[in-house]
XYZ file of C-alpha atoms in Angstrom:
771
model
C -44.680 -18.917 -83.291
C -43.474 -22.152 -81.726
C -42.653 -25.145 -83.882
C -44.517 -28.269 -82.852
C -42.345 -31.209 -81.839
C -43.923 -34.628 -82.295
C -42.773 -37.872 -80.672
C -41.282 -40.431 -83.069
C -43.484 -43.384 -83.918
C -43.453 -46.028 -81.184
C -42.178 -45.741 -77.651
C -38.674 -44.279 -77.846
C -38.106 -45.032 -74.198
C -38.264 -48.796 -74.686
C -37.163 -49.431 -78.251
C -33.530 -50.008 -79.212
C -31.686 -46.887 -80.338
C -30.172 -46.955 -83.795
C -26.576 -45.783 -83.801
C -25.272 -44.637 -87.151
C -22.902 -47.262 -88.481
C -19.433 -46.007 -89.284
C -17.315 -47.698 -91.931
C -14.160 -47.111 -89.915
C -13.593 -48.392 -86.397
C -11.918 -45.116 -85.402
C -11.802 -41.747 -87.129
C -8.782 -39.602 -86.246
C -7.375 -36.309 -87.394
C -3.671 -36.392 -88.215
C -2.965 -33.685 -85.654
C -4.888 -35.594 -82.987
C -2.853 -38.725 -83.710
C 0.624 -37.195 -83.686
C 0.040 -34.962 -80.680
C -1.357 -37.872 -78.703
C 1.434 -40.384 -79.290
C 4.460 -38.061 -79.501
C 3.995 -35.809 -76.477
C 6.957 -35.649 -74.178
C 8.561 -33.485 -71.526
C 7.062 -30.980 -69.122
C 4.288 -28.432 -69.011
C 5.975 -25.043 -69.177
C 3.677 -22.078 -69.641
C 6.649 -19.776 -70.201
C 7.217 -21.274 -73.618
C 3.658 -21.124 -74.893
C 3.303 -17.591 -76.262
C -0.315 -16.844 -77.016
C 0.318 -14.434 -79.841
C 1.440 -17.302 -82.048
C -2.105 -18.633 -81.888
C -3.486 -15.206 -82.730
C -1.170 -14.463 -85.635
C -0.779 -17.998 -86.940
C -3.502 -17.753 -89.560
C -2.244 -14.403 -90.835
C 1.334 -15.660 -91.125
C 0.214 -18.862 -92.831
C -1.657 -16.807 -95.383
C 1.348 -14.563 -95.925
C 3.499 -17.537 -96.923
C 0.727 -19.108 -98.979
C 0.413 -15.937 -101.036
C 3.839 -16.791 -102.471
C 2.427 -19.925 -104.082
C 2.047 -19.922 -107.847
C -0.196 -21.787 -110.228
C -0.637 -24.820 -110.013
C 0.345 -24.804 -106.302
C -2.396 -25.708 -103.837
C -3.167 -24.493 -100.321
C -5.340 -25.723 -97.440
C -5.848 -29.128 -99.068
C -8.189 -31.503 -97.244
C -6.838 -35.056 -97.175
C -8.442 -38.326 -96.149
C -7.258 -41.918 -96.123
C -7.761 -45.338 -94.580
C -5.421 -47.730 -92.793
C -5.799 -51.114 -91.115
C -3.237 -51.575 -88.347
C -3.296 -54.354 -85.728
C -6.745 -55.314 -86.981
C -8.198 -51.841 -86.420
C -9.695 -49.925 -89.330
C -8.759 -46.226 -89.140
C -10.033 -43.303 -91.133
C -7.512 -40.453 -91.036
C -8.108 -36.902 -92.129
C -6.373 -33.552 -92.062
C -5.669 -30.349 -93.901
C -2.164 -29.665 -95.180
C -0.972 -26.092 -95.566
C 0.349 -26.400 -99.075
C 1.318 -28.566 -102.053
C 3.993 -26.953 -104.210
C 4.765 -28.098 -107.765
C 8.255 -27.111 -108.972
C 10.322 -28.410 -111.892
C 8.802 -31.854 -111.826
C 9.050 -32.133 -108.046
C 6.170 -32.183 -105.609
C 6.587 -30.734 -102.119
C 4.198 -30.857 -99.145
C 4.648 -27.856 -96.828
C 3.704 -27.685 -93.165
C 3.882 -24.148 -91.690
C 4.349 -23.486 -87.959
C 4.473 -20.058 -86.329
C 6.787 -19.635 -83.336
C 8.000 -16.941 -80.950
C 11.248 -18.805 -80.264
C 14.428 -17.668 -81.926
C 14.824 -19.430 -85.266
C 18.479 -20.027 -84.380
C 17.304 -22.435 -81.667
C 15.567 -24.618 -84.253
C 18.183 -27.037 -85.517
C 15.979 -29.555 -87.318
C 12.356 -28.994 -86.276
C 10.223 -30.738 -83.677
C 9.467 -34.419 -84.185
C 5.718 -33.903 -83.701
C 5.716 -31.290 -86.503
C 7.636 -33.582 -88.848
C 5.205 -36.412 -88.075
C 2.231 -34.242 -88.956
C 3.772 -33.270 -92.287
C 4.828 -36.871 -92.993
C 1.291 -38.130 -92.412
C -0.073 -35.554 -94.853
C 2.537 -36.650 -97.378
C 1.550 -40.292 -96.866
C -2.135 -39.560 -97.447
C -1.260 -37.510 -100.510
C 0.956 -40.162 -102.163
C -1.828 -42.705 -101.734
C -4.574 -40.398 -102.928
C -2.677 -39.309 -106.065
C -0.631 -42.467 -106.590
C 2.763 -40.770 -106.313
C 5.927 -42.793 -105.679
C 7.949 -40.080 -103.939
C 7.499 -36.634 -102.454
C 9.430 -33.872 -100.696
C 8.326 -32.575 -97.292
C 9.155 -29.055 -96.156
C 8.729 -27.904 -92.550
C 8.699 -24.110 -92.411
C 8.837 -22.032 -89.225
C 7.869 -18.350 -89.318
C 8.729 -16.038 -86.428
C 5.724 -14.200 -85.001
C 7.727 -11.042 -84.379
C 10.171 -10.651 -87.247
C 8.176 -12.785 -89.708
C 11.466 -14.323 -90.829
C 11.338 -17.960 -91.909
C 13.465 -21.067 -91.576
C 12.760 -24.245 -93.548
C 13.873 -27.855 -93.475
C 13.294 -30.198 -96.416
C 13.421 -33.987 -96.614
C 12.631 -36.460 -99.393
C 10.574 -39.619 -98.829
C 9.357 -42.472 -100.945
C 5.870 -43.836 -100.620
C 6.918 -46.978 -98.747
C 8.887 -44.980 -96.175
C 5.889 -42.754 -95.447
C 3.668 -45.815 -95.091
C 6.047 -47.162 -92.468
C 6.027 -43.897 -90.513
C 2.234 -43.717 -90.393
C 1.859 -47.404 -89.472
C 4.384 -46.902 -86.683
C 2.384 -43.995 -85.274
C -0.851 -45.994 -85.426
C 0.825 -48.932 -83.676
C 1.736 -46.579 -80.824
C -1.938 -45.586 -80.739
C -3.184 -49.202 -80.716
C -3.591 -49.578 -76.913
C -5.792 -46.487 -76.832
C -7.703 -47.559 -79.932
C -8.418 -50.987 -78.453
C -9.631 -49.392 -75.238
C -11.845 -46.949 -77.132
C -13.359 -49.755 -79.198
C -13.985 -51.925 -76.159
C -15.696 -49.040 -74.359
C -17.764 -48.305 -77.459
C -18.864 -51.956 -77.692
C -19.840 -51.946 -74.023
C -21.840 -48.750 -74.520
C -23.702 -50.092 -77.546
C -24.455 -53.379 -75.770
C -25.919 -51.490 -72.794
C -28.202 -49.150 -74.747
C -31.011 -51.655 -75.498
C -31.321 -52.307 -71.741
C -31.379 -48.631 -70.832
C -34.786 -47.291 -69.811
C -35.874 -44.016 -68.273
C -34.640 -44.137 -64.667
C -37.946 -43.141 -63.066
C -41.195 -45.113 -62.986
C -43.359 -42.143 -63.913
C -42.913 -38.909 -65.824
C -43.507 -35.475 -64.417
C -45.897 -33.194 -66.227
C -44.357 -32.253 -69.591
C -41.274 -34.424 -69.036
C -42.153 -37.096 -71.561
C -42.727 -34.446 -74.215
C -39.335 -32.877 -73.487
C -37.605 -36.259 -73.753
C -39.271 -36.837 -77.106
C -38.384 -33.363 -78.357
C -34.713 -33.845 -77.511
C -34.655 -37.320 -79.053
C -36.154 -36.029 -82.301
C -33.764 -33.073 -82.362
C -30.668 -35.234 -81.915
C -31.833 -37.906 -84.367
C -32.316 -35.234 -87.042
C -29.118 -33.308 -86.225
C -31.057 -30.132 -85.453
C -31.012 -27.434 -82.755
C -33.657 -27.135 -80.040
C -34.495 -24.230 -77.736
C -36.559 -25.458 -74.790
C -38.121 -23.470 -71.989
C -38.678 -26.133 -69.330
C -39.813 -24.767 -65.952
C -38.474 -25.853 -62.583
C -39.742 -29.304 -61.686
C -39.667 -30.655 -65.238
C -36.501 -32.626 -64.556
C -34.512 -30.899 -67.299
C -31.180 -32.622 -66.697
C -32.328 -36.229 -66.999
C -34.857 -35.264 -69.690
C -32.078 -33.958 -71.943
C -29.259 -36.354 -71.043
C -31.277 -39.570 -71.285
C -32.386 -39.253 -74.950
C -28.899 -38.109 -76.013
C -27.256 -41.079 -74.299
C -29.957 -43.440 -75.584
C -29.325 -42.238 -79.147
C -25.726 -43.385 -78.747
C -23.629 -40.375 -79.697
C -21.086 -38.283 -77.855
C -22.270 -35.380 -75.730
C -21.033 -32.281 -73.915
C -23.147 -30.976 -71.009
C -22.265 -27.293 -70.592
C -23.299 -25.149 -67.665
C -22.237 -22.063 -65.715
C -22.792 -23.418 -62.202
C -20.923 -26.004 -60.132
C -24.169 -27.313 -58.644
C -25.570 -27.936 -62.139
C -22.518 -30.051 -62.957
C -23.223 -32.125 -59.835
C -26.829 -32.661 -60.951
C -25.577 -33.868 -64.349
C -23.174 -36.295 -62.639
C -26.065 -37.644 -60.562
C -28.102 -38.172 -63.736
C -25.286 -40.238 -65.274
C -25.039 -42.292 -62.078
C -28.783 -42.995 -62.263
C -28.426 -44.285 -65.806
C -25.420 -46.392 -64.799
C -27.545 -47.992 -62.076
C -30.015 -48.792 -64.853
C -27.376 -50.675 -66.829
C -25.648 -47.968 -68.874
C -21.974 -48.563 -69.651
C -20.284 -45.277 -70.533
C -17.273 -43.093 -69.888
C -18.053 -39.563 -68.717
C -15.829 -36.819 -67.373
C -16.216 -33.577 -65.436
C -13.737 -30.799 -66.226
C -12.865 -28.636 -63.224
C -11.265 -25.215 -63.679
C -7.463 -25.157 -63.455
C -7.300 -22.830 -60.437
C -9.728 -25.027 -58.485
C -8.195 -28.429 -59.217
C -4.515 -27.406 -59.057
C -2.646 -29.261 -56.294
C -0.332 -26.331 -55.564
C -0.964 -23.170 -53.545
C -0.073 -21.120 -56.617
C -0.953 -22.158 -60.158
C 2.482 -21.800 -61.741
C 2.731 -24.254 -64.623
C 6.506 -24.595 -64.770
C 8.547 -27.746 -64.050
C 10.694 -26.194 -61.317
C 7.611 -24.979 -59.445
C 5.365 -28.021 -59.817
C 6.295 -31.702 -59.706
C 3.067 -32.487 -61.555
C 4.062 -30.232 -64.460
C 7.591 -31.661 -64.544
C 7.578 -34.627 -66.930
C 3.789 -34.517 -67.274
C 3.765 -35.509 -70.949
C 6.065 -38.468 -70.296
C 3.519 -39.992 -67.895
C 0.093 -38.779 -68.972
C -0.669 -41.514 -71.524
C -0.120 -44.151 -68.843
C -2.523 -42.270 -66.586
C -5.107 -42.120 -69.387
C -4.919 -45.857 -70.024
C -5.195 -46.590 -66.307
C -8.255 -44.451 -65.616
C -10.130 -45.486 -68.769
C -9.633 -49.153 -67.929
C -10.978 -48.812 -64.380
C -13.399 -45.878 -64.098
C -16.689 -44.870 -65.675
C -17.719 -41.504 -64.208
C -14.573 -39.404 -63.781
C -15.563 -36.654 -61.342
C -13.152 -34.236 -59.706
C -12.185 -36.594 -56.820
C -11.520 -39.428 -59.288
C -9.380 -37.212 -61.538
C -7.410 -36.018 -58.514
C -6.794 -39.573 -57.303
C -5.314 -40.755 -60.605
C -3.404 -37.512 -61.207
C -1.639 -37.887 -57.863
C -0.929 -41.564 -58.468
C 0.687 -40.861 -61.854
C 2.132 -37.450 -60.918
C 0.427 -35.523 -63.708
C -1.343 -32.166 -63.821
C -5.012 -32.883 -62.996
C -6.313 -30.143 -65.271
C -4.315 -31.068 -68.372
C -5.050 -34.732 -67.623
C -8.797 -34.027 -67.707
C -8.485 -32.009 -70.933
C -6.735 -34.959 -72.649
C -9.418 -37.335 -71.383
C -12.183 -35.105 -72.736
C -11.268 -36.154 -76.286
C -11.552 -39.871 -75.472
C -14.777 -40.228 -73.465
C -18.416 -40.397 -74.551
C -19.587 -37.568 -72.317
C -18.108 -34.364 -70.902
C -19.543 -32.094 -68.212
C -17.993 -28.639 -67.980
C -18.275 -24.888 -68.091
C -19.509 -22.930 -71.103
C -16.030 -21.602 -71.786
C -14.725 -24.986 -72.983
C -17.095 -24.627 -75.934
C -17.671 -20.925 -76.524
C -14.752 -18.906 -75.168
C -12.149 -18.222 -77.890
C -9.434 -18.239 -75.187
C -10.131 -21.615 -73.584
C -12.330 -23.663 -75.922
C -11.214 -27.226 -76.639
C -9.216 -26.899 -79.848
C -8.404 -30.507 -80.732
C -11.929 -31.671 -81.564
C -11.788 -32.633 -85.236
C -14.676 -31.784 -87.541
C -15.702 -35.445 -87.643
C -15.682 -35.646 -83.819
C -17.863 -32.553 -83.581
C -20.333 -34.027 -86.071
C -20.809 -36.966 -83.697
C -21.288 -34.757 -80.607
C -24.434 -33.183 -79.187
C -24.222 -30.034 -77.073
C -26.513 -29.723 -74.067
C -26.533 -26.111 -72.861
C -27.989 -25.975 -69.344
C -29.348 -22.736 -67.811
C -28.906 -21.259 -71.273
C -30.095 -17.811 -70.173
C -26.679 -17.412 -68.484
C -24.888 -17.893 -71.792
C -26.122 -14.533 -73.139
C -24.130 -12.262 -70.766
C -21.300 -14.793 -70.626
C -21.160 -14.825 -74.430
C -20.829 -11.038 -74.496
C -18.027 -11.121 -71.937
C -16.174 -13.901 -73.771
C -16.100 -11.791 -76.914
C -15.130 -8.493 -75.272
C -11.753 -7.177 -74.120
C -10.258 -3.982 -72.675
C -6.963 -2.250 -71.921
C -6.324 0.646 -69.516
C -3.454 3.105 -69.827
C -2.869 3.326 -66.043
C -2.088 -0.380 -65.949
C 0.719 0.087 -68.438
C 1.952 3.213 -66.657
C 2.365 1.108 -63.505
C 3.995 -1.676 -65.497
C 6.635 0.712 -66.836
C 8.105 1.051 -63.340
C 8.663 -2.717 -63.157
C 10.636 -3.018 -66.397
C 13.117 -0.152 -66.110
C 16.348 -0.928 -67.873
C 14.767 -2.981 -70.633
C 14.974 -0.675 -73.619
C 12.773 -2.490 -76.143
C 10.040 -3.438 -73.670
C 10.031 0.018 -72.047
C 9.743 1.655 -75.450
C 6.842 -0.626 -76.399
C 5.033 0.208 -73.153
C 5.527 3.956 -73.692
C 4.220 3.681 -77.245
C 1.137 1.709 -76.189
C 0.430 4.012 -73.240
C 0.675 7.016 -75.531
C -1.676 5.397 -78.050
C -4.255 4.629 -75.349
C -4.005 8.144 -73.907
C -4.295 9.647 -77.380
C -7.767 8.303 -78.166
C -10.620 10.664 -77.380
C -13.431 9.406 -75.133
C -16.387 8.227 -77.159
C -17.843 5.351 -79.121
C -16.347 4.123 -82.381
C -17.198 1.448 -84.918
C -13.525 0.754 -85.584
C -10.395 0.384 -83.462
C -7.702 3.046 -83.491
C -4.756 1.777 -85.560
C -2.259 3.329 -83.153
C -3.692 1.239 -80.317
C -3.687 -1.887 -82.465
C -0.074 -1.422 -83.528
C 0.944 -0.566 -79.979
C -0.620 -3.727 -78.548
C 1.094 -5.933 -81.130
C 4.461 -4.297 -80.471
C 4.047 -4.749 -76.714
C 3.114 -8.421 -77.082
C 6.151 -9.061 -79.288
C 8.463 -7.349 -76.790
C 6.874 -9.074 -73.784
C 7.291 -12.530 -75.330
C 11.041 -12.034 -75.435
C 11.104 -11.405 -71.676
C 8.475 -13.790 -70.325
C 10.555 -16.980 -70.718
C 13.097 -15.514 -68.280
C 10.606 -14.549 -65.552
C 9.944 -16.573 -62.406
C 6.388 -16.987 -61.158
C 3.610 -14.422 -61.508
C 4.409 -10.852 -62.533
C 2.636 -7.649 -63.647
C 4.148 -8.225 -67.078
C 2.471 -11.615 -67.397
C -0.920 -10.180 -66.423
C -0.567 -7.326 -68.919
C 0.504 -9.818 -71.579
C -2.604 -11.965 -71.085
C -4.861 -8.895 -71.251
C -3.136 -7.781 -74.438
C -3.359 -11.143 -76.182
C -7.054 -11.291 -75.304
C -7.421 -7.833 -76.859
C -5.728 -9.046 -80.056
C -7.847 -12.182 -80.105
C -11.093 -10.199 -79.924
C -9.674 -7.776 -82.479
C -9.513 -10.694 -84.925
C -13.200 -11.398 -84.239
C -14.246 -7.737 -84.334
C -17.468 -7.400 -86.303
C -20.585 -5.312 -86.810
C -21.757 -6.641 -83.431
C -18.861 -4.803 -81.728
C -18.222 -1.206 -80.746
C -15.073 0.411 -79.352
C -15.839 2.309 -76.158
C -13.207 4.768 -74.911
C -13.648 6.157 -71.395
C -11.572 8.043 -68.828
C -11.246 6.492 -65.364
C -8.999 7.517 -62.505
C -6.794 9.667 -64.680
C -6.303 7.000 -67.339
C -7.984 5.923 -70.542
C -9.733 2.595 -71.064
C -10.272 1.233 -74.558
C -12.832 -1.578 -74.579
C -13.933 -3.772 -77.469
C -17.570 -4.334 -76.510
C -19.571 -7.250 -77.884
C -23.159 -6.027 -78.008
C -24.761 -9.134 -79.486
C -23.218 -12.612 -79.034
C -25.715 -14.422 -81.284
C -23.507 -14.838 -84.368
C -20.532 -16.081 -82.335
C -22.605 -18.610 -80.379
C -24.255 -19.897 -83.547
C -20.893 -20.292 -85.248
C -19.806 -22.665 -82.481
C -22.950 -24.805 -82.333
C -23.176 -25.079 -86.128
C -20.052 -27.227 -86.123
C -21.603 -29.912 -83.923
C -24.113 -32.637 -84.720
C -26.876 -31.124 -82.629
C -27.480 -28.609 -79.838
C -30.116 -28.304 -77.129
C -30.447 -25.000 -75.257
C -32.649 -25.308 -72.184
C -33.561 -23.314 -69.109
C -36.447 -22.671 -66.749
C -36.385 -18.991 -67.718
C -35.948 -18.558 -71.466
C -38.534 -15.837 -71.082
C -39.428 -13.893 -73.108
C -38.681 -16.696 -75.517
C -38.108 -14.562 -78.619
C -35.381 -12.555 -76.854
C -33.346 -15.598 -75.826
C -33.955 -17.374 -79.109
C -32.373 -14.429 -80.921
C -29.554 -13.806 -78.433
C -28.483 -17.465 -78.415
C -28.170 -17.593 -82.198
C -31.462 -19.265 -83.093
C -32.433 -19.590 -86.753
C -35.714 -20.157 -88.576
C -35.209 -23.915 -89.026
C -34.463 -24.545 -85.342
C -36.989 -26.278 -83.114
C -38.644 -24.322 -80.312
C -40.410 -25.928 -77.397
C -42.186 -24.460 -74.375
C -43.468 -26.591 -71.507
C -45.974 -25.230 -68.965
C -45.052 -25.532 -65.308
C -45.608 -29.015 -63.865
C -46.797 -27.453 -60.602
C -50.315 -26.368 -59.706
C -50.993 -22.648 -59.489
C -52.275 -23.138 -55.942
C -48.761 -23.991 -54.756
C -47.804 -20.322 -55.167
C -49.380 -17.512 -53.229
C -48.129 -14.606 -55.310
C -48.439 -11.098 -53.942
C -47.512 -7.787 -55.551
C -46.918 -4.742 -53.394
C -46.867 -1.596 -55.578
C -44.129 0.235 -53.716
C -41.713 2.294 -55.809
C -38.179 0.866 -55.512
C -36.686 3.286 -58.024
C -33.380 4.725 -56.863
C -34.870 8.169 -56.323
C -37.634 6.754 -54.066
C -35.750 4.180 -51.977
C -34.913 6.356 -48.983
C -38.422 7.793 -48.860
C -40.054 4.344 -48.912
C -37.435 2.410 -46.994
C -39.469 2.088 -43.778
C -42.514 0.846 -45.741
C -40.314 -1.775 -47.392
C -38.997 -3.005 -44.023
C -42.534 -3.227 -42.650
C -43.587 -5.281 -45.678
C -40.746 -7.789 -45.152
C -41.313 -7.997 -41.384
C -45.104 -8.422 -41.612
C -44.819 -11.155 -44.243
C -42.205 -13.034 -42.207
C -44.376 -12.959 -39.085
C -47.433 -14.065 -41.040
C -45.855 -17.006 -42.843
C -43.681 -18.147 -39.920
C -41.096 -20.073 -41.904
C -37.675 -19.735 -43.471
C -37.430 -16.907 -45.972
C -35.149 -15.342 -48.595
C -35.222 -11.667 -49.528
C -33.460 -10.549 -52.719
C -32.210 -6.971 -53.108
C -30.982 -5.005 -56.157
C -27.514 -4.338 -54.666
C -25.152 -5.163 -51.812
C -25.423 -1.640 -50.399
C -29.225 -1.788 -50.297
C -29.088 -5.274 -48.754
C -26.661 -4.208 -45.994
C -28.824 -1.213 -45.112
C -31.857 -3.501 -44.872
C -29.934 -6.024 -42.742
C -28.991 -3.330 -40.220
C -32.582 -2.076 -40.109
C -34.132 -5.537 -39.703
C -31.889 -6.284 -36.734
C -33.699 -3.482 -34.921
C -37.144 -5.055 -35.387
C -36.533 -7.893 -32.941
C -37.719 -10.533 -35.386
C -38.015 -14.070 -33.976
C -35.520 -15.184 -36.619
C -31.857 -15.762 -37.313
C -30.752 -13.102 -39.782
C -28.027 -14.049 -42.259
C -26.653 -12.153 -45.245
C -24.803 -12.951 -48.460
C -21.264 -11.574 -48.592
C -19.223 -10.756 -51.707
C -16.785 -13.428 -52.923
C -18.030 -16.188 -50.629
C -16.027 -19.413 -50.694
C -17.736 -22.724 -51.447
C -17.607 -23.588 -47.738
C -19.240 -20.265 -46.805
C -21.962 -20.811 -49.409
C -22.669 -24.258 -48.033
C -22.849 -22.880 -44.494
C -25.315 -20.196 -45.642
C -27.603 -22.762 -47.283
C -27.279 -25.202 -44.370
C -29.081 -22.674 -42.154
C -32.263 -23.343 -44.130
C -33.301 -26.421 -42.162
C -36.836 -27.753 -41.994
C -38.547 -27.531 -38.599
C -36.258 -24.920 -37.069
C -37.470 -23.584 -33.729
C -36.196 -20.166 -34.822
C -36.704 -19.676 -38.587
C -33.943 -18.158 -40.680
C -34.329 -15.048 -42.817
C -31.619 -14.792 -45.443
C -30.782 -11.658 -47.389
C -29.223 -12.050 -50.821
C -28.542 -10.146 -54.037
C -30.654 -10.425 -57.177
C -28.686 -12.274 -59.830
C -26.174 -13.532 -57.264
C -25.025 -16.999 -56.215
C -28.207 -17.781 -54.247
C -30.697 -16.618 -56.864
C -30.395 -19.745 -59.024
C -29.166 -23.310 -58.979
C -30.125 -24.036 -55.353
C -32.850 -26.381 -54.113
C -34.448 -25.590 -50.745
C -37.315 -28.043 -50.850
C -40.354 -28.453 -48.616
C -40.166 -26.676 -45.275
C -36.634 -25.429 -45.937
C -38.066 -22.360 -47.706
C -41.581 -20.975 -47.250
C -41.335 -17.381 -48.450
C -39.412 -15.363 -51.010
C -39.418 -11.601 -51.401
C -38.024 -9.932 -54.514
C -37.302 -6.228 -54.094
C -37.370 -4.323 -57.392
C -37.460 -5.453 -61.022
C -33.763 -6.217 -61.335
C -32.900 -3.529 -63.884
C -29.148 -3.267 -64.516
C -27.597 0.075 -63.619
C -27.484 2.399 -66.643
C -23.991 2.841 -68.067
C -22.387 3.547 -71.403
C -22.281 -0.125 -72.420
C -25.983 -0.618 -71.670
C -26.806 2.497 -73.607
C -24.758 1.196 -76.551
C -26.719 -2.059 -76.417
C -29.997 -0.154 -76.346
C -29.022 1.902 -79.375
C -27.720 -1.140 -81.260
C -30.904 -3.162 -80.814
C -33.078 -0.162 -81.608
C -31.235 -0.002 -84.935
C -32.254 -3.607 -85.577
C -35.922 -2.716 -85.172
C -36.470 -4.282 -81.745
C -37.081 -2.697 -78.340
C -33.586 -1.649 -77.340
C -34.503 -0.719 -73.765
C -36.123 -4.108 -73.221
C -33.106 -5.961 -74.658
C -30.579 -3.964 -72.630
C -32.480 -3.519 -69.371
C -35.946 -5.044 -68.918
C -35.356 -8.626 -70.050
C -31.995 -9.153 -68.282
C -33.487 -7.650 -65.122
C -36.595 -9.810 -65.170
C -34.550 -12.957 -65.654
C -32.923 -12.303 -62.286
C -36.417 -11.901 -60.807
C -37.655 -15.158 -62.362
C -34.604 -17.034 -61.113
C -34.886 -15.669 -57.587
C -38.616 -16.294 -57.340
C -38.067 -19.761 -58.761
C -36.260 -20.810 -55.560
C -39.631 -21.103 -53.805
C -41.430 -24.046 -55.432
C -39.166 -26.976 -56.326
C -41.395 -30.071 -55.966
C -45.067 -31.054 -56.218
C -45.331 -30.893 -52.417
C -43.912 -27.390 -51.927
C -46.112 -24.478 -50.858
C -45.099 -20.886 -50.219
C -45.573 -17.143 -50.587
C -43.811 -15.067 -53.244
C -43.962 -11.298 -52.801
C -42.838 -8.969 -55.605
C -42.276 -5.448 -54.310
C -42.310 -2.769 -57.021
C -45.122 -0.730 -58.566
C -43.866 -1.555 -62.083
C -45.181 -5.110 -61.726
C -48.674 -3.665 -62.166
C -47.882 -1.931 -65.463
C -49.043 -3.495 -68.726
C -45.471 -4.153 -69.874
C -44.558 -6.208 -66.816
C -47.953 -7.885 -66.560
C -47.459 -9.302 -70.057
C -43.977 -10.561 -69.134
C -44.854 -12.318 -65.865
C -44.513 -16.074 -65.816
C -47.794 -17.880 -66.367
C -47.697 -19.410 -62.884
C -47.291 -15.957 -61.293
C -50.256 -14.275 -62.972
C -52.760 -15.381 -60.344
C -51.626 -12.735 -57.866
C -53.146 -10.466 -55.293
C -52.208 -6.835 -54.678
C -51.249 -6.156 -51.059
C -50.410 -3.103 -48.972
C -50.683 0.497 -49.977
C -49.275 2.204 -53.018
C -46.539 4.741 -52.316
C -45.344 6.362 -55.506
């Protein structure tokens, strides 16, 4: 049952937004402060072992278990400082407070893969973090002096090395004030930008004169959700204006926001929405994060100072670049980021990541929020509690969420790797051990992970980290290392929603940690933020996506009917069996259906097929029909330029219409707008069911055990979403008209009839029935 969302009293689109008053001018975590002002040197990926991140918590806990009563661990600290007229609230969590023989010692623990012999006195940024915790602690507990211990623990040997210094309260005060003075230019800029934003909000009105059908209700629902710090799941059909309807109330409310999406074109739409609001008087700072491989200036993405002049000395120059761009720019899109990165000779990707913590709005891929490998780690709890998440095309987050929380290793990959590392005794031995462990697991499904595999992966990672700093460029070892650290990372998250699937492929064994249900992981992320809005044109069936995206009983749910009139669609169902066993037998009937519809409608068309192989066979056959059309076909791994060229063929008023063939669930089945005469007909072949495999069967069994329809969760619903997305390319505006033909006899069954979109239920049955 859907929860009713009511508009707040008064007209929220005209009244002044109330921004929660904060006692402090700026709230900072200690780690955020010290890492920001003390960075130096170059980006060097060789010296950033990932296993330290994976094992850090475990090693911290190992050392903390040595504490005795009345020692304390994981102590949350908070304090206030006024420096250069700016009121700061600082917070952090220190690893330990040790009480010994009348002395008090604050301990900061850091895990490292570097040799402990190389650590002569500890890194300055680590000392600063510990010193700030000590400062907050002496103030909070009114202590005059304190000892600070910086302890490094090796991720491989688990040996430790500690450094201890003594400070008095006044000395610690001076250290923290000095750090905040270094931060002052950034603080002043942040405050000035915040003042400009708040001054612009009363003038900001909805950027269109009229609302589309259902749009005003969606704006009100989002506004209410954000104001109350809740979560909203909204099914808003094409034509509702979802982007501006979600962004406007969030911006108007005055908080920070992150607009997350899976598609490049959706990020462009969000940028356009911000530009519209800027034209209406909004003063804000917003940023688009572009993936590292796409924005890198070099032919190869090798983040090492000798390979890249932008990596060399990056941290020495990046703060100057940040000040420059924040003083001059408002909407920092990819071209803007590239311009300033080149001018200051900094890495454009790392530059944009640093900026993401300082702006009011961020536009980027899902993985910066939800992927445990690449999510933004420096957001403090207080920053998250001021940030609203806008999750666009949220239906895509379900399969992406599963992939983000899955990992696999294959024995043949390590067998090949062994040939590349001959002569290295420790690494070769680790590879042999891991390969043997992978080969030793019987094919099947397990609820736990084989301990031999787990131990083998850890041993390989430890051995690989000793060699990686000495390698130049890309290597098979580096690739295997990344796969292994991902495996360990997912192993730490392994839960009742996971299964271990062991299969034999090409003479080798694959061990995969399969996430069957991403709901708990997605909810865990969103729960840390102020508010979250999941929205899509195809959260259908609603209950399925509500569950899979981590919805809970207290969350708001909102469904908007299509803003378009049913007469704009001419929906036809042809009950032709497209099941795999029937395709060859009915192939000629299918071609006739496509050809006859194209001739009848006489306009540009798109036909979506269940697979590339089926599509290619149809393309070859259609060429023989002599259609008065230009035939084009989607190819695997198309570049952005090739995609643009494909879509550019769909021109209005062509003398010779174009008929494009594409794949269901592919790059042309969602996120594209071919308005008016650019697209007059869409054919969807089949019901989009995923191919049966062991993972799908595991999902089916898992959801059956939860008391829901496992087949629908694993097959029917994901398949139909591809159908809804593909068919949704047809009608994009109130002026569009066109024919949608669904070819499959299953569309006439009760199950599929009940799942059809409301706007597609006024259909006619055409052609014969060949079953």
